[in-house]
Coordinates of C-alpha atoms and ligand atoms in Angstrom, one line a residue:
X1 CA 101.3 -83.3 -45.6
X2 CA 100.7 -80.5 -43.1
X3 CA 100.9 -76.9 -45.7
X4 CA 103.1 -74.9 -43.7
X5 CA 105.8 -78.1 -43.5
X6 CA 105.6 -78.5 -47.3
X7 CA 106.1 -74.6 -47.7
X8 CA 109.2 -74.5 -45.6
X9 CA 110.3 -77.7 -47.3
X10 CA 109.8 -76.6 -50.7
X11 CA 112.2 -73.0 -49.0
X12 CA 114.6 -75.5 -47.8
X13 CA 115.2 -77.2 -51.2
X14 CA 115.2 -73.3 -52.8
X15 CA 118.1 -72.5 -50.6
X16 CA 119.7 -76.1 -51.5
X17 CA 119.5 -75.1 -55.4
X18 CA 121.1 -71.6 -54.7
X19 CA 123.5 -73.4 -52.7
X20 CA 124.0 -75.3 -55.7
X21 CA 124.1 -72.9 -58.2
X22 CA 126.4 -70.8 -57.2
X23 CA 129.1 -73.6 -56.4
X24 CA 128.5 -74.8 -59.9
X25 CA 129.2 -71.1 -61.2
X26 CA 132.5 -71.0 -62.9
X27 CA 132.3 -67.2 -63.7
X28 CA 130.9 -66.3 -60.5
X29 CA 127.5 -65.0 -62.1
X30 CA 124.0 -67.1 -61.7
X31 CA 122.2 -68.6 -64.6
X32 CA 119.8 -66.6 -66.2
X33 CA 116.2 -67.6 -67.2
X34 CA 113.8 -67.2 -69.7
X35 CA 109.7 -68.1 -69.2
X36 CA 107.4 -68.8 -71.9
X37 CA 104.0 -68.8 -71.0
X38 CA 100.8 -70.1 -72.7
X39 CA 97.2 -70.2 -72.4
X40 CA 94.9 -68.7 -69.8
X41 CA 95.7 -66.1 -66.6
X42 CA 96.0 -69.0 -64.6
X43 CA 99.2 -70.4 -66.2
X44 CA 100.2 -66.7 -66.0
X45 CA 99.8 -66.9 -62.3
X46 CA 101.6 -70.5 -61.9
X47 CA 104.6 -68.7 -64.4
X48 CA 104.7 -66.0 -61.9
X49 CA 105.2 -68.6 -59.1
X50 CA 107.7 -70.5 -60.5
X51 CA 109.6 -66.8 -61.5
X52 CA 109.7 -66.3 -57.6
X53 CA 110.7 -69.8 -57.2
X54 CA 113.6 -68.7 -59.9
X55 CA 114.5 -65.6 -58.4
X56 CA 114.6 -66.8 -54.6
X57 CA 117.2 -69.0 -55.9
X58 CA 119.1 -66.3 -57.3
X59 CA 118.4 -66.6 -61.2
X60 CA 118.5 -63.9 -63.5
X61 CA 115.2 -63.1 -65.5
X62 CA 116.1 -62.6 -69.4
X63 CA 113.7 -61.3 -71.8
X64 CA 114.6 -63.4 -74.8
X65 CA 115.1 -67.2 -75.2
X66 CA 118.7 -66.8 -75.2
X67 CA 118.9 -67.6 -71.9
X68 CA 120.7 -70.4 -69.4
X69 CA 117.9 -72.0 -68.1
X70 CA 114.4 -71.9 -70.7
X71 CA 110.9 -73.0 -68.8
X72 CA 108.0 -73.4 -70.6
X73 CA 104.8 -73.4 -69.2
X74 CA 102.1 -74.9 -71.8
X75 CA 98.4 -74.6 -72.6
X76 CA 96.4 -78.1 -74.8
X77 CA 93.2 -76.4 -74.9
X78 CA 94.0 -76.5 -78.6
X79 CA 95.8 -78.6 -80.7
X80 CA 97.7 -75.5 -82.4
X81 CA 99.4 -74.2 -78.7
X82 CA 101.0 -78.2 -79.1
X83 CA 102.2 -77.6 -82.5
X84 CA 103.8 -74.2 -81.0
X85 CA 105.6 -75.9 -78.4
X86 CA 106.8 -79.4 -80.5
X87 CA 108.4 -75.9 -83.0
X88 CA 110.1 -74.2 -80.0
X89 CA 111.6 -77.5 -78.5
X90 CA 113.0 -78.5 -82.6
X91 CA 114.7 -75.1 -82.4
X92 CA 116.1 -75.9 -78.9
X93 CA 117.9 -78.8 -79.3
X94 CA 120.6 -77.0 -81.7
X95 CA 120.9 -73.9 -79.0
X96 CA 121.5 -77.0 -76.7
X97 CA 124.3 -78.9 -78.6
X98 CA 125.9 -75.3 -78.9
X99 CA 125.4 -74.8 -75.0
X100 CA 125.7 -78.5 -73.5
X101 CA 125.3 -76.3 -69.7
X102 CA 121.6 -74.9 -71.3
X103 CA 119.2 -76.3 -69.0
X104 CA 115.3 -77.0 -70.8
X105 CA 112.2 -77.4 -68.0
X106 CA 108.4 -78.3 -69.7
X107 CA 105.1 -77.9 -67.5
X108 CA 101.6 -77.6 -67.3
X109 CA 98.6 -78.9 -68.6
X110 CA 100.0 -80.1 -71.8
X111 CA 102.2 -83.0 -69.5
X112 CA 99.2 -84.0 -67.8
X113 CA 98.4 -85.8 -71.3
X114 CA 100.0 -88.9 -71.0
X115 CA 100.7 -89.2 -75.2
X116 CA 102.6 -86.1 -74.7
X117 CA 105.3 -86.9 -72.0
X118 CA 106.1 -90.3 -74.0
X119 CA 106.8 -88.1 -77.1
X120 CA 109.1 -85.8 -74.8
X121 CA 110.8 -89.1 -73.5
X122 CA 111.6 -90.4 -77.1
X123 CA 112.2 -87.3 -79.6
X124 CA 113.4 -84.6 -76.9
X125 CA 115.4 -86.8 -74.5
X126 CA 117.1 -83.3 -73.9
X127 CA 114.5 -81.8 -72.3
X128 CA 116.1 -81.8 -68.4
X129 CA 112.4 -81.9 -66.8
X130 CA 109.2 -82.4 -67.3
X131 CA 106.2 -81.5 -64.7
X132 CA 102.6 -81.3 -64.8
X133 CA 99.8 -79.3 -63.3
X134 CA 99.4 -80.6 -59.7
X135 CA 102.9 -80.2 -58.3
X136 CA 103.8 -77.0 -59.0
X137 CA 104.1 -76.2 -55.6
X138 CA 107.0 -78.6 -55.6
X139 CA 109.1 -76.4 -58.2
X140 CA 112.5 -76.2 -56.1
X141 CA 112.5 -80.2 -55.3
X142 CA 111.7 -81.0 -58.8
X143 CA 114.9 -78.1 -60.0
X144 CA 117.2 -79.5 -57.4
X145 CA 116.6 -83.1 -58.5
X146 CA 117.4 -82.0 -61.8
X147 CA 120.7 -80.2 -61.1
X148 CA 121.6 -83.1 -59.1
X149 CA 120.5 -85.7 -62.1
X150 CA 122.4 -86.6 -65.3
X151 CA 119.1 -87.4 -67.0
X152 CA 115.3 -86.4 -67.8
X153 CA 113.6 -85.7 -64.7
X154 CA 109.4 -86.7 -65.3
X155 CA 107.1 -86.2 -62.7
X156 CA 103.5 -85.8 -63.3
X157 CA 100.3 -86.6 -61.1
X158 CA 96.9 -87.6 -62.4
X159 CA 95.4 -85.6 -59.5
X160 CA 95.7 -83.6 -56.1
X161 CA 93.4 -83.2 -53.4
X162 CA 96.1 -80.3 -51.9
X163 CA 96.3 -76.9 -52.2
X164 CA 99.3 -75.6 -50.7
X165 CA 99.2 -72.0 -49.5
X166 CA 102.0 -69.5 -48.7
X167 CA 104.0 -69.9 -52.2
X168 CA 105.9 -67.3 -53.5
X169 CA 105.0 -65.3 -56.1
X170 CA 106.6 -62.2 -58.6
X171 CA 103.9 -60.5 -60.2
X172 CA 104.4 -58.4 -63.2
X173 CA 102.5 -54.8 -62.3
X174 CA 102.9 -53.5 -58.5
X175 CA 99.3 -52.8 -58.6
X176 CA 97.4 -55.2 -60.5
X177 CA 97.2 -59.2 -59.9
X178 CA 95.3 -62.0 -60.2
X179 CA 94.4 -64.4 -57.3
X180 CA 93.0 -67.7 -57.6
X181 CA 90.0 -69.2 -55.9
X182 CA 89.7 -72.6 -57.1
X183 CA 91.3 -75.2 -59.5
X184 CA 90.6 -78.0 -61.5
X185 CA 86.8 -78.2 -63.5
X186 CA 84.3 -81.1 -62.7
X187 CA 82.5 -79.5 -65.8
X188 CA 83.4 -82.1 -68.8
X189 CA 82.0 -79.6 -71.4
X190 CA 82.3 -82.7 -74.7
X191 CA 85.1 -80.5 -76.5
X192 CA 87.0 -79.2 -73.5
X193 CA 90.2 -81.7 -72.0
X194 CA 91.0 -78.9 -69.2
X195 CA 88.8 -81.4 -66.5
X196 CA 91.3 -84.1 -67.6
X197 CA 94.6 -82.3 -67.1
X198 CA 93.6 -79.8 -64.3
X199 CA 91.8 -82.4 -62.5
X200 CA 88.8 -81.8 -60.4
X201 CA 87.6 -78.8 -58.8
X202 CA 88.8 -77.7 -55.7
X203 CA 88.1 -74.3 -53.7
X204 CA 90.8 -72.6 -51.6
X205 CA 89.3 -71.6 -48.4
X206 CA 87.9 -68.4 -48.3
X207 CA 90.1 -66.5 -44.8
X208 CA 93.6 -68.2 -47.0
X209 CA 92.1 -66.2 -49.9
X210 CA 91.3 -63.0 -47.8
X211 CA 94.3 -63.1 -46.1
X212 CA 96.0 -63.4 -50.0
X213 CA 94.3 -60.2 -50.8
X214 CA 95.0 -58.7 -47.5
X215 CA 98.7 -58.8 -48.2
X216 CA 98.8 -57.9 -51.6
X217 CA 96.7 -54.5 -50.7
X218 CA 99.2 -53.6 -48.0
X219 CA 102.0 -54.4 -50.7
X220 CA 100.0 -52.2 -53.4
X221 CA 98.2 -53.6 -55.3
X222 CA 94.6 -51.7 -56.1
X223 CA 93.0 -54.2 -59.0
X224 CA 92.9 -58.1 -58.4
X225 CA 91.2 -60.7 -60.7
X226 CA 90.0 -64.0 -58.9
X227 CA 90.2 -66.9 -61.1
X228 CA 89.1 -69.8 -61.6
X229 CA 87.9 -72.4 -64.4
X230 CA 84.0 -72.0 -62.9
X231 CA 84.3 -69.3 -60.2
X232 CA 80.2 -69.6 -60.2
X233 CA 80.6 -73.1 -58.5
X234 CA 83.4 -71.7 -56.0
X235 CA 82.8 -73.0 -52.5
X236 CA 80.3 -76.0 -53.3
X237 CA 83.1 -78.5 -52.5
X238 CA 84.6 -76.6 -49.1
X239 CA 83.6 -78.7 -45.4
X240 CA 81.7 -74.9 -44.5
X241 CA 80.1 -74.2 -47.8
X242 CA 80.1 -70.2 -49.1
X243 CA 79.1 -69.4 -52.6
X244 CA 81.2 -67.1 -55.0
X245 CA 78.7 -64.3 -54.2
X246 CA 79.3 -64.3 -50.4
X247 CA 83.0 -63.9 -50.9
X248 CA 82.8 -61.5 -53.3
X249 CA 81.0 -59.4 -50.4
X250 CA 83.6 -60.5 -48.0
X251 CA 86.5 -59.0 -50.1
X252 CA 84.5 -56.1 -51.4
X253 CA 85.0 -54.9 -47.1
X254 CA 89.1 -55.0 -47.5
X255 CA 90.0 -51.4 -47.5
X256 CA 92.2 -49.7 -49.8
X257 CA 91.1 -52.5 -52.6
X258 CA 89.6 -50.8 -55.7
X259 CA 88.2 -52.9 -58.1
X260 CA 87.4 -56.9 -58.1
X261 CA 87.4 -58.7 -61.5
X262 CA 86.8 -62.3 -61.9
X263 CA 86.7 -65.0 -64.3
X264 CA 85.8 -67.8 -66.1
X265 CA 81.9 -67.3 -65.0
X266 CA 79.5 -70.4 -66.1
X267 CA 76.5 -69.5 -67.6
X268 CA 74.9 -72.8 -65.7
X269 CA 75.9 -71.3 -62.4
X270 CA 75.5 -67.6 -62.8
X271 CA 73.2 -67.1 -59.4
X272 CA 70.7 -64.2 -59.2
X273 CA 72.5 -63.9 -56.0
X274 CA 75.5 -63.3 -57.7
X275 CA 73.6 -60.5 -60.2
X276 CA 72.5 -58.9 -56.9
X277 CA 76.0 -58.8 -55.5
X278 CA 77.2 -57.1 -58.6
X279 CA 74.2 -54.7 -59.0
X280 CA 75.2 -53.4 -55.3
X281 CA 79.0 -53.7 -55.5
X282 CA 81.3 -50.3 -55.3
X283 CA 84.0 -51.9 -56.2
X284 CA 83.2 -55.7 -58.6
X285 CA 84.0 -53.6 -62.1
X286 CA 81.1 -53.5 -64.7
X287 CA 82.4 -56.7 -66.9
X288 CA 81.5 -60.2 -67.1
X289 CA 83.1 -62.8 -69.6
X290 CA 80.2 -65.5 -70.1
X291 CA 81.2 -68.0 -72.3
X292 CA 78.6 -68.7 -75.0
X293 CA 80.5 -71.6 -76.8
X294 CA 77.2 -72.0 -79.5
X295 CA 74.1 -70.0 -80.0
X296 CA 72.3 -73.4 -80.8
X297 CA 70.5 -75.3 -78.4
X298 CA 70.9 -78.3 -79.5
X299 CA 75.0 -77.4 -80.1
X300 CA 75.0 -76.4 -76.6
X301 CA 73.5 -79.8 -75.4
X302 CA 75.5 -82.2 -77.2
X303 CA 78.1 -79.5 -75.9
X304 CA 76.9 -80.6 -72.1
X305 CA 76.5 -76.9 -71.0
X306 CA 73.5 -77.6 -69.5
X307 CA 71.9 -74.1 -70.7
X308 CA 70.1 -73.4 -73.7
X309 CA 69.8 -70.3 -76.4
X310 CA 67.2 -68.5 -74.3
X311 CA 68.2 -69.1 -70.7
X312 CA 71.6 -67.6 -72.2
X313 CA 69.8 -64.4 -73.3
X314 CA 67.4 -64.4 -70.3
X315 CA 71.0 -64.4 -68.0
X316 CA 72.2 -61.4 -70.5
X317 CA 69.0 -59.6 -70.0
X318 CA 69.1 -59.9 -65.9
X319 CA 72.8 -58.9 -65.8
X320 CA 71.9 -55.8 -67.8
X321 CA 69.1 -54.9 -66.0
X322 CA 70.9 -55.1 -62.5
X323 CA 74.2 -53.4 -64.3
X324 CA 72.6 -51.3 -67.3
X325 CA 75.9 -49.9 -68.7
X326 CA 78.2 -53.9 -68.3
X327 CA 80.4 -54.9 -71.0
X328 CA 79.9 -58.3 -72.0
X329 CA 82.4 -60.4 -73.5
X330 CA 82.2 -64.1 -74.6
X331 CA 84.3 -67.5 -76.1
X332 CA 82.7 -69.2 -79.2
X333 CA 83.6 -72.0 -80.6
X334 CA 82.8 -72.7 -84.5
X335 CA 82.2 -76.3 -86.3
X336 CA 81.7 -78.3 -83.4
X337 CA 81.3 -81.9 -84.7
X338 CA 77.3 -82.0 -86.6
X339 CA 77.4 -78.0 -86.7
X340 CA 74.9 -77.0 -89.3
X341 CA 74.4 -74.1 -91.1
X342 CA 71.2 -73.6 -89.3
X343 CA 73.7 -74.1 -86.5
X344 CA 75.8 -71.7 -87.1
X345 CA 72.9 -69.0 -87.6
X346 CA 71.7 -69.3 -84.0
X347 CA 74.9 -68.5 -82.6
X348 CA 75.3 -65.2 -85.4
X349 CA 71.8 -64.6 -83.6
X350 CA 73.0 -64.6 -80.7
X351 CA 76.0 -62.8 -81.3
X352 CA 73.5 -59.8 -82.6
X353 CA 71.6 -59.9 -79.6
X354 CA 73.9 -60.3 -76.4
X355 CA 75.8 -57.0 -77.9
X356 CA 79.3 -58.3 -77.0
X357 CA 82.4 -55.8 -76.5
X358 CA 84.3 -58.5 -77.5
X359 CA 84.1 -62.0 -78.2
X360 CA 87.3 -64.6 -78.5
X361 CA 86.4 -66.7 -81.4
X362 CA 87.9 -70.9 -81.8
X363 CA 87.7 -73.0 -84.6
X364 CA 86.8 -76.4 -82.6
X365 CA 90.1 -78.2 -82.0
X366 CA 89.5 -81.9 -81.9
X367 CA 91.2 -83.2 -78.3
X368 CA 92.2 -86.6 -78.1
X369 CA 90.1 -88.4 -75.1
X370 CA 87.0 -86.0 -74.9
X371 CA 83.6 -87.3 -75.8
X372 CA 83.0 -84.5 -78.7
X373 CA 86.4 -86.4 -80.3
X374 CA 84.9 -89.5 -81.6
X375 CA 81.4 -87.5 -82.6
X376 CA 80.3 -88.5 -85.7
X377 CA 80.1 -86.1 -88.6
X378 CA 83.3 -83.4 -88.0
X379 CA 82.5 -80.5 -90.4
X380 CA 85.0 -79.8 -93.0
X381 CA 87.9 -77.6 -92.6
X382 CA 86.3 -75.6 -95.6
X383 CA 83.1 -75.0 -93.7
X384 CA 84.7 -74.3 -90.6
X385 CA 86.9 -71.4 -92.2
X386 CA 83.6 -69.8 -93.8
X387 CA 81.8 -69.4 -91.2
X388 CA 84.6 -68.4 -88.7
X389 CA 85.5 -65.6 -91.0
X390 CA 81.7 -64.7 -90.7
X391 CA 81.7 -64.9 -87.4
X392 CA 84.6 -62.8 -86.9
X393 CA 83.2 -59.8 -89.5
X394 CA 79.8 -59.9 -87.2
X395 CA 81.8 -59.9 -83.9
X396 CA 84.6 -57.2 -84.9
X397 CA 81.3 -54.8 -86.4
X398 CA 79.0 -55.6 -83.4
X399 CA 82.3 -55.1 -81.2
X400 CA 83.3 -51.7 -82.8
X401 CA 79.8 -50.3 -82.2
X402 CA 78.8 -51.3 -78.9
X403 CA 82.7 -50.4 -77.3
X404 CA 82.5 -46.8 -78.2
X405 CA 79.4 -46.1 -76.4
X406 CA 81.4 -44.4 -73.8
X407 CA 83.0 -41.8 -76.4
X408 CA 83.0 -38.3 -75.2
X409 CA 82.6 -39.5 -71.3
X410 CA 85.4 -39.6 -68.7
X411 CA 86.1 -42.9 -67.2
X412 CA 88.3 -43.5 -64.5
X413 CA 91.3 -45.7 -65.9
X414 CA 93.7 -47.5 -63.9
X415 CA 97.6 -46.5 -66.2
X416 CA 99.4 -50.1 -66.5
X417 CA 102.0 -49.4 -68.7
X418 CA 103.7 -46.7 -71.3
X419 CA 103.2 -47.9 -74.7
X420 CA 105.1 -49.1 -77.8
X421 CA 104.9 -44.8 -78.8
X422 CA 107.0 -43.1 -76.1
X423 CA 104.9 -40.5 -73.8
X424 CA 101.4 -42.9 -74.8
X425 CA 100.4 -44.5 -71.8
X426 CA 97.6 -47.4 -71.7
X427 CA 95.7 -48.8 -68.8
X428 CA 92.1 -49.9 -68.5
X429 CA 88.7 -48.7 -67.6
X430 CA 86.1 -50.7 -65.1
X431 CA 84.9 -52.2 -68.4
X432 CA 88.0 -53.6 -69.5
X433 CA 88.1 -51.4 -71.9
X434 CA 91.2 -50.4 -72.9
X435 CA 92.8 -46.5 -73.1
X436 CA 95.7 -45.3 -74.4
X437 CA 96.7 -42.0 -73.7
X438 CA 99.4 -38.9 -73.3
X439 CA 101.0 -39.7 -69.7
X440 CA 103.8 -39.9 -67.8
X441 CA 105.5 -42.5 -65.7
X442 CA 104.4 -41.2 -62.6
X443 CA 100.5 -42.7 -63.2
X444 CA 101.8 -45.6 -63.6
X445 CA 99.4 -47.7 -60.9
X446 CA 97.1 -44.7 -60.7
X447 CA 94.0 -44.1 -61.5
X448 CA 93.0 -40.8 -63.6
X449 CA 90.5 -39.4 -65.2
X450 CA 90.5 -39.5 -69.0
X451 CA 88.1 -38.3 -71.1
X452 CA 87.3 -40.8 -74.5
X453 CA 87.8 -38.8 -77.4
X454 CA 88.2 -41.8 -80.2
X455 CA 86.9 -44.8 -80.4
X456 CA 89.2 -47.0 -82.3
X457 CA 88.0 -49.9 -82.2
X458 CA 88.8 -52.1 -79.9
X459 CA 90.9 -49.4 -78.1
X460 CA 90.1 -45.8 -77.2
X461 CA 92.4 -43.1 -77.9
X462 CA 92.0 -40.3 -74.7
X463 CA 93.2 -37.5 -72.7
X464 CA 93.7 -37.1 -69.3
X465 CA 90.8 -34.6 -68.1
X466 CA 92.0 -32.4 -65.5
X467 CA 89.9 -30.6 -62.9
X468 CA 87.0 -33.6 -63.6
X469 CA 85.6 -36.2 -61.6
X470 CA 85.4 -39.8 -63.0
Ligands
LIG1 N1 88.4 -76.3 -79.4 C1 88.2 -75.0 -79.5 N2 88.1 -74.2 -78.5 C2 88.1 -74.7 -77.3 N3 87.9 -74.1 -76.0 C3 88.0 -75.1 -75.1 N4 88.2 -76.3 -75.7 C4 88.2 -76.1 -77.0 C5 88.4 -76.9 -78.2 N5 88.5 -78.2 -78.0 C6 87.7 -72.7 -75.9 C7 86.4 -72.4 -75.2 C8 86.8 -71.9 -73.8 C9 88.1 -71.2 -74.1 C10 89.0 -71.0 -73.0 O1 88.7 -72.1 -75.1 O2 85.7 -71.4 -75.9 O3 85.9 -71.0 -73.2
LIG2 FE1 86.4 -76.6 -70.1 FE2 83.8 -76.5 -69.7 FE3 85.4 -76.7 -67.6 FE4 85.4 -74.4 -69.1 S1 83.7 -75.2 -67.9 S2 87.2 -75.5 -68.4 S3 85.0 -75.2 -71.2 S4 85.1 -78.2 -69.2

């Protein structure tokens, strides 16, 4: 279907639903909603689509689950975001026999696994719908066949070759936001099931994307983050070819844009064209997240990452010679099935070497369907415990030192957000790094000069230095 028609269908159904809701009103007042999002930025971004979606149609946005209408939006990446949800929907179906008028809604990539929705069907029949990853875009058809249904709405694709453009969206700072380049993964990393429920990759072409970015500067925003599962590969699949890099140069010319973030970056497809582009950059911010996953070569192949130990640290070594002061920041997984101790010490190694800022740490989570699932020789719980607790000591030291090598500088820091301590204001430097600060509301969306006094960790603790240049 032509883009533009399914947008203004998908507008005409969001009218039909307010229509709807208001007539079913009996107090006068709209339904109120609550979102629960889990897993990566780009379920953020799809739970601040479906917000808009929510809004448009006149709902009420409530902070707390104790509201009319609860949509979650769930991650499988690991088995223990599952558990989370299966614990959330037990609680649920009390609230609901105490509210019969409660409506419950269930997406994302955990109802692209077919094991899943038939577990939904038969011990959460009160669950009103249930969508998956590749009809989002559908949201207000999929609400209004529900408020129209007495029964459990399911809908879920195995797969979409569209992307539709022009959605809605409600994002959650005026100045900040992510955008997203591609979908899907034709990766098949052993472990990973994200290939089988986002399906396969697919780029959004590069003037919809400008023109994204375009609007959102003219609306405020001053920071974007372009996502994507492999943003390295973006383009490959489009009819007129571009690679990541060359967009990056195209978006890096939109004026009043101040800094360009991206992830996930694949160590496989991390160009030198791409290093070049962020040696030269005024405005791509000195931080890259490139996943590691193992330190062990032979991890790494039975992984299917198609790198090795020391094209990995030959990739660090380029990307710090082209942007000498870069934070780094990685995703490692420990006890993937045969991990040996000898392993385990080639990923410490690296892990001493690559001089992360940070690095997110998994205990592999076995995922039903994946090749690395039915791998012989699954190392004990036991093991896996020990040497993620090792891990984590090396990573949080490692992390600690190499972060505050910026104390006593001034960094320019872009002020999301007042803290949990009133008159402490946080916000983030080029390097991710984050600040937290004495402020007030007014920076909010600003960027100010703060000079790092303490290093605490994995936050620094600042003032705002006046009269200085960032
Ligand atoms: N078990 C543990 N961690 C996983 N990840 C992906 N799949 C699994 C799994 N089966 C981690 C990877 C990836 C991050 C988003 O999640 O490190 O980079
Ligand atoms: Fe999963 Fe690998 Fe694709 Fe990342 S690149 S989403 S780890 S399959």
């Amino acid at each position: 279907m032509n883009q533009d028609k399914e947008t203004l269908l998908q507008l005409e159904y969001m009218e039909k639903c307010r229509d709807l809701l208001m007539e079913k009103s009996i107090t006068g007042s709209m339904p109120t909603f609550h979102i629960f999002t889990s897993g990566c930025q780009m379920n953020v971004l799809q739970s601040d689509s479906v917000t808009a979606w929510m809004e448009k149609m006149g709902c009420i946005r409530h902070d707390s689950e104790d509201a009319d209408i609860i949509i979650y939006n769930t991650c499988t990446v690991r088995e223990n975001a599952n558990q989370k949800i299966y614990g959330h929907l037990g609680l649920m179906k009390n609230l609901k026999k105490k509210n019969p008028n409660m409506r419950i809604v269930i997406f994302g990539c955990m109802m692209q696994e077919p094991h899943v929705v038939e577990k939904i069907r038969k011990e959460y029949p009160f669950v009103d719908l249930v969508f998956g990853t590749h009809n989002i875009y559908k949201f207000p058809e999929l609400f209004y066949r529900m408020e129209t249904s007495g029964g459990q709405i399911i809908d879920i694709w195995k797969d979409t070759d569209e992307i539709v453009e022009g959605l809605p969206s409600s994002r959650k700072y005026f100045f900040k936001t992510g955008v997203n380049v591609m979908f899907g993964c034709n990766n098949f990393c052993s472990y990973c099931i994200v290939p089988y429920v986002r399906g396969r990759e697919k780029s959004r072409e590069p003037e919809a994307i400008l023109e994204e970015i375009r609007g959102l500067v003219s609306d405020g925003v001053v920071e974007i983050m372009l996502l994507g599962q492999n943003v390295n590969s973006y383009g490959k699949t489009l009819a007129h070819p571009i690679t990541f890099a060359q967009l990056l140069e195209r978006i890096e010319e939109i004026e009043g844009l101040k800094r360009i973030r991206f992830m996930t970056s694949h160590p496989k497809d991390l160009s030198d064209e791409l290093i070049e582009v962020m040696g030269k950059s005024k405005k791509i911010c000195h931080h890259l997240h490139l996943p590691l996953q193992s330190g062990s070569s032979r991890i790494l192949k039975e992984m299917n990452r198609r790198y090795d130990k020391e094209k990995y640290l030959e990739l660090v070594r380029k990307i710090r010679a082209a942007v000498p002061d870069i934070s780094l920041t990685t995703d490692i997984i420990v006890g993937f099935p045969g991990e040996t101790e000898e392993d385990f010490q080639e990923t410490l190694d690296v892990v001493r070497k690559a001089d992360y800022d940070t690095a997110f740490t998994f205990i592999y989570s076995k995922r039903t369907g994946t090749p690395a699932a039915s791998m012989p020789d699954q190392v004990p719980e036991d093991v896996v415990k020990d040497r993620f607790d090792r891990l984590l000591a090396l990573v949080q030291e490692k992390g600690r030192e190499i972060s505050s090598r910026f104390t006593g500088t001034v960094k320019e820091v872009l002020v999301e957000e007042e803290s949990k301590e009133p008159g402490i204001f946080t916000g983030r430097t080029e390097h991710n790094l984050l600040v937290h600060f004495p402020a007030d509301k007014e920076m909010i969306g600003r960027f100010v000069p703060v000079y790092l006094k303490e290093c605490k960790g994995f936050y620094y603790f600042g003032e705002m230095a006046k009269g200085q240049e960032a």
